[in-house]
Short mmCIF file of C-alpha atoms in Angstrom, two decimals:
data_model
loop_
_atom_site.label_atom_id
_atom_site.label_comp_id
_atom_site.label_asym_id
_atom_site.label_seq_id
_atom_site.Cartn_x
_atom_site.Cartn_y
_atom_site.Cartn_z
CA MET C 1 -32.10 -11.53 34.78
CA GLU C 2 -29.77 -8.57 35.17
CA ARG C 3 -31.63 -5.42 36.21
CA MET C 4 -29.16 -2.98 34.71
CA ASN C 5 -25.55 -2.71 33.65
CA TYR C 6 -24.43 -0.38 36.42
CA SER C 7 -20.96 0.08 34.92
CA GLU C 8 -22.54 1.66 31.84
CA VAL C 9 -25.22 3.63 33.70
CA ALA C 10 -22.78 5.14 36.23
CA PRO C 11 -19.26 4.69 34.84
CA ASN C 12 -17.64 7.09 37.32
CA ALA C 13 -19.07 5.19 40.28
CA PHE C 14 -17.92 1.92 38.73
CA ARG C 15 -14.41 3.29 38.14
CA ALA C 16 -14.20 4.56 41.73
CA LEU C 17 -14.97 1.11 43.12
CA LEU C 18 -12.62 -0.48 40.60
CA ALA C 19 -9.85 1.90 41.71
CA LEU C 20 -10.27 0.71 45.31
CA SER C 21 -9.98 -2.89 44.13
CA GLN C 22 -6.83 -2.08 42.17
CA HIS C 23 -5.36 -0.33 45.21
CA VAL C 24 -5.92 -3.46 47.31
CA LEU C 25 -4.30 -5.65 44.65
CA LYS C 26 -1.22 -3.39 44.63
CA SER C 27 -1.06 -3.07 48.43
CA GLY C 28 1.44 -5.85 49.00
CA LEU C 29 -1.10 -8.42 50.16
CA GLU C 30 -0.79 -11.71 48.29
CA THR C 31 -3.27 -11.82 45.42
CA LYS C 32 -4.31 -15.37 46.28
CA LEU C 33 -5.03 -14.31 49.87
CA VAL C 34 -7.14 -11.38 48.68
CA ASP C 35 -9.08 -13.66 46.35
CA LEU C 36 -9.71 -16.15 49.19
CA VAL C 37 -11.07 -13.33 51.35
CA TRP C 38 -13.15 -12.03 48.45
CA LEU C 39 -14.55 -15.50 47.74
CA ARG C 40 -15.41 -16.15 51.39
CA ALA C 41 -17.17 -12.80 51.86
CA SER C 42 -19.05 -13.39 48.61
CA GLN C 43 -20.18 -16.81 49.88
CA ILE C 44 -21.47 -15.23 53.09
CA ASN C 45 -23.30 -12.50 51.16
CA GLY C 46 -24.69 -14.91 48.56
CA CYS C 47 -23.23 -13.08 45.57
CA ALA C 48 -23.29 -15.60 42.71
CA TYR C 49 -21.42 -13.31 40.29
CA CYS C 50 -18.53 -12.68 42.69
CA ILE C 51 -18.39 -16.31 43.86
CA ASP C 52 -18.03 -17.39 40.24
CA MET C 53 -15.37 -14.76 39.52
CA HIS C 54 -13.13 -15.39 42.51
CA HIS C 55 -13.52 -19.16 42.32
CA ARG C 56 -12.25 -19.06 38.74
CA ASP C 57 -9.44 -16.66 39.68
CA LEU C 58 -8.26 -18.93 42.49
CA LEU C 59 -8.31 -22.01 40.27
CA ALA C 60 -6.26 -20.10 37.68
CA ARG C 61 -3.74 -19.25 40.43
CA GLY C 62 -3.29 -22.92 41.27
CA ASP C 63 -5.70 -23.43 44.14
CA THR C 64 -7.47 -26.79 44.08
CA PRO C 65 -11.18 -27.48 43.60
CA GLU C 66 -11.09 -29.65 46.73
CA ARG C 67 -9.71 -26.87 48.91
CA LEU C 68 -12.10 -24.28 47.51
CA ALA C 69 -15.02 -26.64 48.12
CA LEU C 70 -14.05 -26.58 51.80
CA LEU C 71 -13.60 -22.82 52.09
CA SER C 72 -16.87 -22.35 53.97
CA VAL C 73 -15.58 -24.78 56.62
CA TRP C 74 -11.96 -23.56 56.60
CA ARG C 75 -11.64 -23.97 60.38
CA GLU C 76 -11.94 -27.74 59.89
CA GLU C 77 -9.62 -27.96 56.87
CA PRO C 78 -5.89 -28.19 57.70
CA SER C 79 -4.67 -26.96 54.30
CA PHE C 80 -5.42 -23.32 55.16
CA THR C 81 -2.33 -21.55 56.49
CA PRO C 82 -2.29 -19.52 59.73
CA ARG C 83 -2.14 -16.34 57.62
CA GLU C 84 -5.17 -17.43 55.56
CA ARG C 85 -7.01 -18.39 58.75
CA ALA C 86 -6.43 -14.97 60.31
CA ALA C 87 -7.62 -13.26 57.12
CA LEU C 88 -10.68 -15.49 56.77
CA ALA C 89 -11.68 -15.00 60.40
CA LEU C 90 -11.46 -11.23 59.95
CA ALA C 91 -13.37 -11.41 56.66
CA GLU C 92 -16.20 -13.36 58.28
CA ALA C 93 -16.37 -11.06 61.31
CA ALA C 94 -16.24 -7.84 59.28
CA THR C 95 -18.77 -9.12 56.74
CA THR C 96 -21.30 -10.28 59.33
CA LEU C 97 -20.85 -7.40 61.77
CA GLY C 98 -22.87 -8.04 64.89
CA PRO C 99 -23.80 -5.50 67.55
CA ASN C 100 -20.30 -5.73 69.08
CA GLY C 101 -18.36 -5.46 65.83
CA VAL C 102 -15.24 -7.54 65.19
CA PRO C 103 -14.38 -9.64 68.27
CA ASN C 104 -11.17 -8.66 70.07
CA ASP C 105 -9.56 -12.08 69.60
CA VAL C 106 -10.15 -12.00 65.84
CA TYR C 107 -8.75 -8.47 65.61
CA GLN C 108 -5.72 -9.28 67.78
CA THR C 109 -4.85 -12.39 65.77
CA ALA C 110 -5.13 -10.41 62.53
CA LEU C 111 -2.98 -7.59 63.93
CA GLU C 112 -0.29 -10.01 65.12
CA THR C 113 -0.37 -11.87 61.81
CA PHE C 114 -0.38 -8.90 59.43
CA GLY C 115 0.90 -5.85 61.31
CA GLU C 116 -0.83 -2.49 61.24
CA GLN C 117 -0.33 -1.45 57.60
CA ALA C 118 -1.33 -4.79 56.07
CA LEU C 119 -4.27 -5.06 58.47
CA VAL C 120 -5.62 -1.75 57.20
CA GLU C 121 -5.22 -2.96 53.60
CA LEU C 122 -6.86 -6.30 54.43
CA THR C 123 -9.77 -4.54 56.09
CA LEU C 124 -10.15 -2.30 53.04
CA SER C 125 -10.19 -5.42 50.84
CA ILE C 126 -13.08 -6.78 52.92
CA ALA C 127 -14.96 -3.48 52.64
CA VAL C 128 -14.39 -3.42 48.87
CA ILE C 129 -15.73 -6.92 48.25
CA ASN C 130 -18.76 -6.20 50.41
CA ALA C 131 -19.45 -3.14 48.23
CA TRP C 132 -19.05 -5.19 45.03
CA ASN C 133 -21.34 -7.88 46.46
CA ARG C 134 -24.04 -5.36 47.23
CA MET C 135 -23.81 -3.84 43.75
CA SER C 136 -23.90 -7.22 42.02
CA ILE C 137 -26.74 -8.57 44.18
CA THR C 138 -28.86 -5.42 43.90
CA PHE C 139 -28.55 -5.31 40.11
CA ARG C 140 -28.61 -9.12 39.73
CA LYS C 141 -25.35 -9.38 37.84
CA ALA C 142 -25.37 -12.78 36.16
CA PRO C 143 -22.56 -15.25 36.90
CA GLY C 144 -20.82 -17.36 34.31
CA HIS C 145 -19.24 -14.69 32.14
CA ASN C 146 -15.97 -14.33 34.00
CA LYS C 147 -12.54 -15.21 32.74
CA PRO C 148 -9.72 -15.48 35.29
CA ALA C 149 -8.17 -12.10 36.00
CA ALA C 150 -4.60 -11.53 34.90
CA ARG C 151 -3.16 -9.89 38.01
#
């Protein structure tokens, strides 16, 4: 059961986080790539609400149920592009930060793949979804009420 509707209780805080999400979506990164990163981070964090949302969004954008079912094992699935692989590796490393942070090889691959500007935007997208995950998990936002986003 949902603990509270945080968007109604603290609308300015909600709008601030939403503004960061909108910035990421207008940053030039492919929307489908951002949604893949957001879905993978949400899987790692165990955020049912966000998993549901981004799964639906990706299906609406033409991704396949079979490919999304294999997202958690993307390293073994050949349908993920080199660009997606670099983004997913960074998303996993930045979401599960260990004592040494993001490994140099993961960072270097992401930098070579995206360039400096897009890497900053991609890293912000990872930070944003981790914030959304923590909000939704803390307040037990219920999944199943999402319609695909029109972006």
